[in-house]
Short mmCIF file of N, CA and C in Angstrom, two decimals:
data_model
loop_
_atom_site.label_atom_id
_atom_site.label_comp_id
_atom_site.label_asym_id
_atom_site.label_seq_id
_atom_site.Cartn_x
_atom_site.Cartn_y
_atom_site.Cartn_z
N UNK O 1 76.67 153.40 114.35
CA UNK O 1 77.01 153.41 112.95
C UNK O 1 76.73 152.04 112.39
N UNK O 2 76.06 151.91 111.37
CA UNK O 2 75.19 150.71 110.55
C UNK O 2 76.82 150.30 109.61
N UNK O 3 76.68 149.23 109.25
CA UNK O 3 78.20 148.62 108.53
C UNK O 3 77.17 148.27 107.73
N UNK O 4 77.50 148.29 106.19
CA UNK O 4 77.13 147.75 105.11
C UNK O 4 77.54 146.84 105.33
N UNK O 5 76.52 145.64 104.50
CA UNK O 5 77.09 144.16 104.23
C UNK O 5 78.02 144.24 102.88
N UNK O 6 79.40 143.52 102.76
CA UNK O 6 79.94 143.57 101.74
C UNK O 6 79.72 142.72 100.71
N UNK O 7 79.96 143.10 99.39
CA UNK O 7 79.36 142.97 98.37
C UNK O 7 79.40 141.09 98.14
N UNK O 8 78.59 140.58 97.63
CA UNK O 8 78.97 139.02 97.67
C UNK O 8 79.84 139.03 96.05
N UNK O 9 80.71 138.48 96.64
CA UNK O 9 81.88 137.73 95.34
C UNK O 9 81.67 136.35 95.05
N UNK O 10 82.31 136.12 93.84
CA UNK O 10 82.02 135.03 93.50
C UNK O 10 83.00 134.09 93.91
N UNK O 11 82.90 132.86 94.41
CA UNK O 11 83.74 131.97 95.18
C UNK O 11 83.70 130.72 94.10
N UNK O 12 83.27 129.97 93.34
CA UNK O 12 82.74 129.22 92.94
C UNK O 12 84.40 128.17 92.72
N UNK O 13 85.08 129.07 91.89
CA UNK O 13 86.36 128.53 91.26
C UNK O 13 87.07 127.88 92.38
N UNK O 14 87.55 129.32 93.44
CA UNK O 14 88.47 129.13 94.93
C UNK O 14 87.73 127.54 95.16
N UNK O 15 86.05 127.70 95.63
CA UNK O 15 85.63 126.03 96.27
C UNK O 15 85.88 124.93 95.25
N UNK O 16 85.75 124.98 94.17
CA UNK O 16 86.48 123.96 93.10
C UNK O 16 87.44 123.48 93.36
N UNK O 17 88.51 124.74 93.75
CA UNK O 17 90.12 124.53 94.08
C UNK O 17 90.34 123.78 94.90
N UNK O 18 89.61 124.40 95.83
CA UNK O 18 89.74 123.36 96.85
C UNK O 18 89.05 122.34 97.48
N UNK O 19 88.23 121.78 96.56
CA UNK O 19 87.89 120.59 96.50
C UNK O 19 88.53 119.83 95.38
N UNK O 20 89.21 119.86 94.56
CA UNK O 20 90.07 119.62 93.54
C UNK O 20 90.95 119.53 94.50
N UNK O 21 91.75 119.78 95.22
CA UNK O 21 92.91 119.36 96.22
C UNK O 21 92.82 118.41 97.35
N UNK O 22 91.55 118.72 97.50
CA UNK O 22 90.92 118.00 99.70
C UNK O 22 91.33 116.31 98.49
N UNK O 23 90.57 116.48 97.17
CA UNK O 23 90.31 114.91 96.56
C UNK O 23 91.82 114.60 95.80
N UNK O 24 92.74 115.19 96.09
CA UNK O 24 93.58 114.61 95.62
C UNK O 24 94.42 112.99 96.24
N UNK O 25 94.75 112.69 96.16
CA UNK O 25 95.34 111.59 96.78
C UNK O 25 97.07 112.17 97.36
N UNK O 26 97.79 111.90 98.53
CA UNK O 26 98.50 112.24 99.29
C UNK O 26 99.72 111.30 98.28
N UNK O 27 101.06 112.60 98.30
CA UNK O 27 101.78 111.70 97.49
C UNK O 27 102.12 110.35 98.20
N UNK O 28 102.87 109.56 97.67
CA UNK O 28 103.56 108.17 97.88
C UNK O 28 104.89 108.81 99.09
N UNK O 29 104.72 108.56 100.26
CA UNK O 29 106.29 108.67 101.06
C UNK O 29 107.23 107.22 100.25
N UNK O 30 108.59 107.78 100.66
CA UNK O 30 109.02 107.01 99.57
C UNK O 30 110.62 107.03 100.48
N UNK O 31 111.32 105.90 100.25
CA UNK O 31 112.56 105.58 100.65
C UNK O 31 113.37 104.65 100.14
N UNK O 32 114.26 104.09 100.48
CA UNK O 32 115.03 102.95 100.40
C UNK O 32 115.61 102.34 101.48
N UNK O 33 116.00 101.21 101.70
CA UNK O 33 116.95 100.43 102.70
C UNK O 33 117.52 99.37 102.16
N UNK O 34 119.01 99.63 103.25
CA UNK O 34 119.92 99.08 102.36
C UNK O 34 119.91 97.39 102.65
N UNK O 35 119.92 96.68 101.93
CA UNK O 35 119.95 95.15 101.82
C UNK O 35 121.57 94.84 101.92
N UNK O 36 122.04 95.30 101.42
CA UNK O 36 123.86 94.80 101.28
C UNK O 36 124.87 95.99 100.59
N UNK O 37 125.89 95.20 100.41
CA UNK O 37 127.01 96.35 100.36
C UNK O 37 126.48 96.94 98.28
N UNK O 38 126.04 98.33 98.52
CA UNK O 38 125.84 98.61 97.65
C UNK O 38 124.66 98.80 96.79
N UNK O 39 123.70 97.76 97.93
CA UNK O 39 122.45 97.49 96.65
C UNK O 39 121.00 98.19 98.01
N UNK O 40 120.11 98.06 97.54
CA UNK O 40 119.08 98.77 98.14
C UNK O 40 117.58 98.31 97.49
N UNK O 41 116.45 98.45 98.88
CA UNK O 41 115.42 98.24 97.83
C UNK O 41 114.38 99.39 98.06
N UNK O 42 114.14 99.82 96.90
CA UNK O 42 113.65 101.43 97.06
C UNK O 42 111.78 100.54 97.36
N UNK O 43 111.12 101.38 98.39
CA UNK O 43 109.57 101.13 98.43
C UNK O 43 108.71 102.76 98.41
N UNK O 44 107.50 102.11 98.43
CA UNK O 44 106.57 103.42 98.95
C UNK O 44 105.69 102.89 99.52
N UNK O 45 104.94 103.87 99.55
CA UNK O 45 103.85 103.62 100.98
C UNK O 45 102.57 102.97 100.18
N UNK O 46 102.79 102.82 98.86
CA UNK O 46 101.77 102.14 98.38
C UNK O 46 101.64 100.86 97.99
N UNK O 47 103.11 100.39 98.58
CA UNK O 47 103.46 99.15 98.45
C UNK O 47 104.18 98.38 97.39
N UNK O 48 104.71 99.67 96.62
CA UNK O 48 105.48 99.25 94.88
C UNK O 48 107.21 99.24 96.11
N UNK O 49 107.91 98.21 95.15
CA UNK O 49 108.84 97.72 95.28
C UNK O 49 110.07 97.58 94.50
N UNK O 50 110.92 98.22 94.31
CA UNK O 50 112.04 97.94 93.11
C UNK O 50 113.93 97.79 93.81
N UNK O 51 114.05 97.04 93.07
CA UNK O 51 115.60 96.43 93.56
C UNK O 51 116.67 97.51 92.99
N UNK O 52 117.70 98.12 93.93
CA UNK O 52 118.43 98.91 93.35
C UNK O 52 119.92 98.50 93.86
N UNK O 53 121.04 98.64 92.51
CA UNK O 53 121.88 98.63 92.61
C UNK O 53 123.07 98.85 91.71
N UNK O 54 124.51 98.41 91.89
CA UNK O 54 125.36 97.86 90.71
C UNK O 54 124.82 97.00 89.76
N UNK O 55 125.54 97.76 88.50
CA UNK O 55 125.11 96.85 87.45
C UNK O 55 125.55 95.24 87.58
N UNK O 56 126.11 95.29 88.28
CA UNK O 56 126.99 93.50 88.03
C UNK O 56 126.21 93.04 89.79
N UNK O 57 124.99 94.11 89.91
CA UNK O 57 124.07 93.10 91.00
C UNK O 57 123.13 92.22 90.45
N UNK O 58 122.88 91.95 89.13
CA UNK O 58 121.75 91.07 88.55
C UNK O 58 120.74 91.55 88.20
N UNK O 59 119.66 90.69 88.84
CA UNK O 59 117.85 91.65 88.54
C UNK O 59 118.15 92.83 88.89
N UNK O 60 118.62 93.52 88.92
CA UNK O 60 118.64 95.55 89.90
C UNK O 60 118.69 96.33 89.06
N UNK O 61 117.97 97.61 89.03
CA UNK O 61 118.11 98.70 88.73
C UNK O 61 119.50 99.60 88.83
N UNK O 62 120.08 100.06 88.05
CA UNK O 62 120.90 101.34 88.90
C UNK O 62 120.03 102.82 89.31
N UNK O 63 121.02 103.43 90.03
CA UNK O 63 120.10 104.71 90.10
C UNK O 63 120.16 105.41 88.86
N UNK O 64 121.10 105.18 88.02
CA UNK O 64 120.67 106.27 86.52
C UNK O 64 119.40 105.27 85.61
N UNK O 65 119.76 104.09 85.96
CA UNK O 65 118.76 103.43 85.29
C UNK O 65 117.23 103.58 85.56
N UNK O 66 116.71 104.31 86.84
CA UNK O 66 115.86 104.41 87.50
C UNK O 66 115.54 105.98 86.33
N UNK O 67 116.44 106.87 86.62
CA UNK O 67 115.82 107.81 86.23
C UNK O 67 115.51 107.55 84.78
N UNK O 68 116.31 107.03 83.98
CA UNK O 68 115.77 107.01 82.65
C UNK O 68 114.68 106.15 83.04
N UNK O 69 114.14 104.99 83.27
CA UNK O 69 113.01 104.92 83.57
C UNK O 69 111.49 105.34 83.91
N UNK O 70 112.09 106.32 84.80
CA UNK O 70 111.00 107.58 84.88
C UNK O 70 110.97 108.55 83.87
N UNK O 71 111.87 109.05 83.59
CA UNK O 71 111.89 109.55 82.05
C UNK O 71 110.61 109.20 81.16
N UNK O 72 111.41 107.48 80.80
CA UNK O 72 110.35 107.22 79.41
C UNK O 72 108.83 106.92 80.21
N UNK O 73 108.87 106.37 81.63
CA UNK O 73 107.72 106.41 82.02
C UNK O 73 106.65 107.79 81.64
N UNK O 74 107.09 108.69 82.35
CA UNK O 74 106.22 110.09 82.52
C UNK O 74 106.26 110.66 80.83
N UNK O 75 107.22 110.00 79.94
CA UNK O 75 106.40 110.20 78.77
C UNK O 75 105.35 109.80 78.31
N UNK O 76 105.39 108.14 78.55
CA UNK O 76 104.60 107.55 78.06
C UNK O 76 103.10 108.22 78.90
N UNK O 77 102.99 108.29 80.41
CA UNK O 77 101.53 108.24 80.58
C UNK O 77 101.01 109.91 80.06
N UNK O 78 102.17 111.01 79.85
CA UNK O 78 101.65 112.25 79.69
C UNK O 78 101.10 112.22 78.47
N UNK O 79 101.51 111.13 77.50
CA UNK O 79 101.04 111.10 76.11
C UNK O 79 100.18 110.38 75.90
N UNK O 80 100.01 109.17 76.65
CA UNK O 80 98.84 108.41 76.45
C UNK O 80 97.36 108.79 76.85
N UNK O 81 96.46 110.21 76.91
CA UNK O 81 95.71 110.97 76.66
C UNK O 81 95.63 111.09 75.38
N UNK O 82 96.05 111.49 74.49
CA UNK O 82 96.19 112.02 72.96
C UNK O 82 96.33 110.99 72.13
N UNK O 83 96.93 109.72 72.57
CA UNK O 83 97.33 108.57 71.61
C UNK O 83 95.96 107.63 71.34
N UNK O 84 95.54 107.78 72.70
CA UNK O 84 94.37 107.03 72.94
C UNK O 84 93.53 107.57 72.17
N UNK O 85 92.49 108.55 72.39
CA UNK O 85 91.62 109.77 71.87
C UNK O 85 91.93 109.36 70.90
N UNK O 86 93.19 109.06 69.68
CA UNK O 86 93.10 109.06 68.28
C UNK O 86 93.37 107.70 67.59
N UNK O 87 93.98 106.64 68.51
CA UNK O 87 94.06 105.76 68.15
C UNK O 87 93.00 104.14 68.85
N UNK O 88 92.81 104.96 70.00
CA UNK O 88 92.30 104.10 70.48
C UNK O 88 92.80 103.68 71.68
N UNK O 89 91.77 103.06 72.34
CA UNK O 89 92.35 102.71 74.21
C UNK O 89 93.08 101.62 73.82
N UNK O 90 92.91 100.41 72.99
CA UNK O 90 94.19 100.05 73.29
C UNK O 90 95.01 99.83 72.29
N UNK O 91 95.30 101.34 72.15
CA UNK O 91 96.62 101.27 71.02
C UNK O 91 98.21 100.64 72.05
N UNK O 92 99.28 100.20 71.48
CA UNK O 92 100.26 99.90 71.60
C UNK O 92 101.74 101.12 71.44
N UNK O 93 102.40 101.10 72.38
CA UNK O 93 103.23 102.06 72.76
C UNK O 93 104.83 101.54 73.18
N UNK O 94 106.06 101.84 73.07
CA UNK O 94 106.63 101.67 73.91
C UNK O 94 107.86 102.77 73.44
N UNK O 95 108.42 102.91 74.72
CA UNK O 95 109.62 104.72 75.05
C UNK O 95 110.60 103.98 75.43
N UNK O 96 111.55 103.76 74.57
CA UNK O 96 112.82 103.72 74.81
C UNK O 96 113.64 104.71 75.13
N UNK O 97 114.50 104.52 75.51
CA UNK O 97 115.54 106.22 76.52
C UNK O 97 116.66 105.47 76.97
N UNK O 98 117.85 105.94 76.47
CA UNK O 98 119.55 106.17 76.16
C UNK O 98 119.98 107.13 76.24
N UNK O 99 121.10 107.03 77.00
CA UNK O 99 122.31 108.12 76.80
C UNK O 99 123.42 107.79 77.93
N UNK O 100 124.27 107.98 77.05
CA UNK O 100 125.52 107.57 77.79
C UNK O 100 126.36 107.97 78.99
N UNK O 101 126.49 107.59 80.48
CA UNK O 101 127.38 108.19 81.26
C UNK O 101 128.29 108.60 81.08
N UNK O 102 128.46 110.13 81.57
CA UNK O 102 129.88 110.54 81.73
C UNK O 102 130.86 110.47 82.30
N UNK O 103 131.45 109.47 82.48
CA UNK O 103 132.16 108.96 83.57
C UNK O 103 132.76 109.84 84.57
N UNK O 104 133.41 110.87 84.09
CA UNK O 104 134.61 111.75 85.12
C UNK O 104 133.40 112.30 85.30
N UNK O 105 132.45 113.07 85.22
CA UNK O 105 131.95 114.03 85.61
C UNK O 105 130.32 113.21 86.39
N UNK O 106 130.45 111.94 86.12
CA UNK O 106 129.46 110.97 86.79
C UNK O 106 127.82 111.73 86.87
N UNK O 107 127.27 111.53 85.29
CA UNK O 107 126.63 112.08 85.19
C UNK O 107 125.88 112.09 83.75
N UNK O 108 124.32 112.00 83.23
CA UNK O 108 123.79 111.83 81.71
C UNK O 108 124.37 113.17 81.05
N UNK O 109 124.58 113.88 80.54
CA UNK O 109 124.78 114.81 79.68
C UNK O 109 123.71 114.97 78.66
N UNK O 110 123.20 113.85 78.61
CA UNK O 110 122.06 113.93 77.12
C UNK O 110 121.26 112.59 77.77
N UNK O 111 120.25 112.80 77.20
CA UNK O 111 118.52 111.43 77.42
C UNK O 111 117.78 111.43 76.17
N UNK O 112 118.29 110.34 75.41
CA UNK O 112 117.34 110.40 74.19
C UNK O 112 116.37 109.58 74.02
N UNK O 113 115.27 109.49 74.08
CA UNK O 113 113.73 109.50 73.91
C UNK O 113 113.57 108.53 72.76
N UNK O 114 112.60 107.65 72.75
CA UNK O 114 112.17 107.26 71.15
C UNK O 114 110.63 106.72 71.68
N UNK O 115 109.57 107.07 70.85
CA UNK O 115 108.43 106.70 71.35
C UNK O 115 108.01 106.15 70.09
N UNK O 116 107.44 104.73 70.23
CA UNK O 116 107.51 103.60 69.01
C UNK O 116 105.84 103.48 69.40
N UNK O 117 105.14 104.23 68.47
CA UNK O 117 103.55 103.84 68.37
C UNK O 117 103.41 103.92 66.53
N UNK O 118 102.34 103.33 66.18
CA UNK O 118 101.69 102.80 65.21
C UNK O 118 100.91 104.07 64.67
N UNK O 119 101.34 104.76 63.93
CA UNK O 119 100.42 105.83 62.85
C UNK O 119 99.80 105.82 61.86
N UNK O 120 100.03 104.33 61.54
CA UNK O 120 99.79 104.10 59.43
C UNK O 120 98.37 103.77 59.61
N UNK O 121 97.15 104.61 60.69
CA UNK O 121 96.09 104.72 60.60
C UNK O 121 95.68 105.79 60.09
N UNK O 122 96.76 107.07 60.40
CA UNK O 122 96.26 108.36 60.25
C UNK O 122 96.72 108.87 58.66
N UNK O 123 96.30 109.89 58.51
CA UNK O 123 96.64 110.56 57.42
C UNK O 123 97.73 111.64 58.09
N UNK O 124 98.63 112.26 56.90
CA UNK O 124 99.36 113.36 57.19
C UNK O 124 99.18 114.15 58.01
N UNK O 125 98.07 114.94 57.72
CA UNK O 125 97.70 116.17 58.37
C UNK O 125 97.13 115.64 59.74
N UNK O 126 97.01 114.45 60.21
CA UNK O 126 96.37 114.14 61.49
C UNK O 126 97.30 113.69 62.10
N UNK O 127 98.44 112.83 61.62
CA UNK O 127 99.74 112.03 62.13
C UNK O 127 100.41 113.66 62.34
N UNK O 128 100.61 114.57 61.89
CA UNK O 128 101.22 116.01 62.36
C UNK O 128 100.90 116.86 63.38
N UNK O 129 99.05 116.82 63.31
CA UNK O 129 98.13 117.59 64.76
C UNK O 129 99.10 116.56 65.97
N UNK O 130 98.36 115.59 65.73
CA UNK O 130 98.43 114.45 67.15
C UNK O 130 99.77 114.65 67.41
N UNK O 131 101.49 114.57 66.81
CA UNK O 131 102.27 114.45 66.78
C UNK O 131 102.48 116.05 68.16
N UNK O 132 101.98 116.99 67.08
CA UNK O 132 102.08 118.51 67.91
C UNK O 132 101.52 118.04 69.08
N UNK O 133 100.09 117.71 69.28
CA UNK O 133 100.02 118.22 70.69
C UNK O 133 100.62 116.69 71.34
N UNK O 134 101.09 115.67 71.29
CA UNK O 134 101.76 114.87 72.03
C UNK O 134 103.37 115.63 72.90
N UNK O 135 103.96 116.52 71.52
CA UNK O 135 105.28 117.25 71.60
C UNK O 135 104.32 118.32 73.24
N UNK O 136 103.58 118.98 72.59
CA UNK O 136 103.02 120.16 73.51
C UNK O 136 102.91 119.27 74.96
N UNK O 137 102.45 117.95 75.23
CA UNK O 137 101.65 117.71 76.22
C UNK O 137 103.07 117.41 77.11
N UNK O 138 103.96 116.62 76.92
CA UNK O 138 105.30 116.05 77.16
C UNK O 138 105.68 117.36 77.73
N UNK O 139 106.24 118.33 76.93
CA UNK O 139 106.76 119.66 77.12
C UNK O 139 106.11 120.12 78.19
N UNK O 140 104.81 120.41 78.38
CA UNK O 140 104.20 121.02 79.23
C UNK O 140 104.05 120.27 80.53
N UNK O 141 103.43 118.98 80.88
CA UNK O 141 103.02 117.88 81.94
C UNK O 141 103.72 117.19 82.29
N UNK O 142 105.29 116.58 81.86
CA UNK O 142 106.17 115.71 81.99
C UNK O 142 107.07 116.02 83.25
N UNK O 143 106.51 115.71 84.30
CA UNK O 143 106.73 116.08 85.49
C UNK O 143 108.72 115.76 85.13
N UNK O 144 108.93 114.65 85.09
CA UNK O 144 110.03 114.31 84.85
C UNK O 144 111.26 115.25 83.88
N UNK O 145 110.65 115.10 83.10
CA UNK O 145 111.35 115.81 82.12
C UNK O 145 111.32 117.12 81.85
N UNK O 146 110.18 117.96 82.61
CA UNK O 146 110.50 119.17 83.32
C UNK O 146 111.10 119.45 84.32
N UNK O 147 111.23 118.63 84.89
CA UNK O 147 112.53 118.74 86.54
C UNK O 147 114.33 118.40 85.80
N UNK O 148 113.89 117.82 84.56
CA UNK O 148 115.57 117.76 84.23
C UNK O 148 115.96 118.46 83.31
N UNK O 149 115.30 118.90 82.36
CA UNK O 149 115.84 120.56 81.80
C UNK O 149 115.55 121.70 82.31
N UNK O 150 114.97 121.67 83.39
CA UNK O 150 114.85 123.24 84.66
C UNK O 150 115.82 123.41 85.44
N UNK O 151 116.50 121.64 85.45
CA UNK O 151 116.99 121.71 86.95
C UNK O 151 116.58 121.48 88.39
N UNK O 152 117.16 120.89 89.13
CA UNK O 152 116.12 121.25 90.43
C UNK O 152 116.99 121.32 91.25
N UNK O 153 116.87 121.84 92.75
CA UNK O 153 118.32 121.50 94.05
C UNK O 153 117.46 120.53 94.71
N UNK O 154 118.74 119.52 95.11
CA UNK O 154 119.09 118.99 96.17
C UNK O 154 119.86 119.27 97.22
N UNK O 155 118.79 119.03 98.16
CA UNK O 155 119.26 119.16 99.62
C UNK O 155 119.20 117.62 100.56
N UNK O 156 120.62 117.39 100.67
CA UNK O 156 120.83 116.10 101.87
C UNK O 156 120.96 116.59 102.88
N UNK O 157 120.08 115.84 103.80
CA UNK O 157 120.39 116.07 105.48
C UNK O 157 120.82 114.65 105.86
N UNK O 158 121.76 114.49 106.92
CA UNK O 158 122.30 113.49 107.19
C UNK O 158 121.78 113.35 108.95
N UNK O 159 120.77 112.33 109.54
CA UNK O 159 120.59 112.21 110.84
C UNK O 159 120.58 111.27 111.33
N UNK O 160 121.13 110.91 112.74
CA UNK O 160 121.32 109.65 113.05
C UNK O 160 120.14 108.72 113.93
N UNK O 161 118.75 109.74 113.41
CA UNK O 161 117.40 109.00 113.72
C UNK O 161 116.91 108.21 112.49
N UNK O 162 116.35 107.05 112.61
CA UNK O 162 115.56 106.16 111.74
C UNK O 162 113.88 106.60 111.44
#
């Protein structure tokens, strides 16, 4: 009995895919160790470095301070595609982000945003497009700020290997 050859499909996208992935770059492993009572210095494998701790440790980060950080960070670079494109590569930017701890419940309740760029180039109807799809791009790509109005779980494992 003769087997037909099966029909050829088109692959083109799938090998894209996955060459779009083989070229991705491997995330950052990422940790902390502790320096002293309380404080820590978070690294990665790419060699970035940041001091974490109590507020009354000095130069240091806290850990809520970290996340608002990433916050206004992952705004700023999800938007700086669109800002650029209309204003220019080197337009001027900066994301401020507040909100107050809840103490008993040890925890942000609210993260408010302010993104301070220069428009009095555009006209109305263009300061409104750009405005939309900056809102759209944030909303959609903001790795950050989609993990904190979705939610996400945490899971701690506690082991007594290094």
């Amino acid at each position: 009995m003769n087997a037909e050859p099966l029909p050829q499909t088109a692959t083109a996208p799938a090998t894209e895919q996955a060459t779009a992935q083989a070229a991705a770059p491997e995330p950052a492993k990422l940790w902390v160790e502790r320096t002293g009572t309380r404080t820590y210095t978070g690294r990665s494998s790419r060699g970035a470095v940041v001091q974490i701790g109590p507020e009354e440790g000095g130069a240091v980060f806290t850990p809520g301070e970290l996340l608002k950080i990433a916050l206004a960070g992952c705004t700023g670079m999800t938007s700086d595609a669109a800002f650029a494109r209309r204003l220019g590569a080197d337009y001027e930017a900066t994301v401020h982000v507040a909100g107050p701890k809840h103490r008993e419940e040890d925890r942000y309740p609210e993260l408010l945003e302010e993104l301070v760029v220069d428009l009095s180039s555009l006209d109305p109807a263009e300061r409104e497009r750009l405005l939309t799809v900056v809102h759209r791009a944030v909303e959609q790509h903001c790795t950050v700020s989609r993990t904190l109005t979705t939610g996400a779980t945490v899971e701690l494992t506690v082991t007594g290997e290094r």
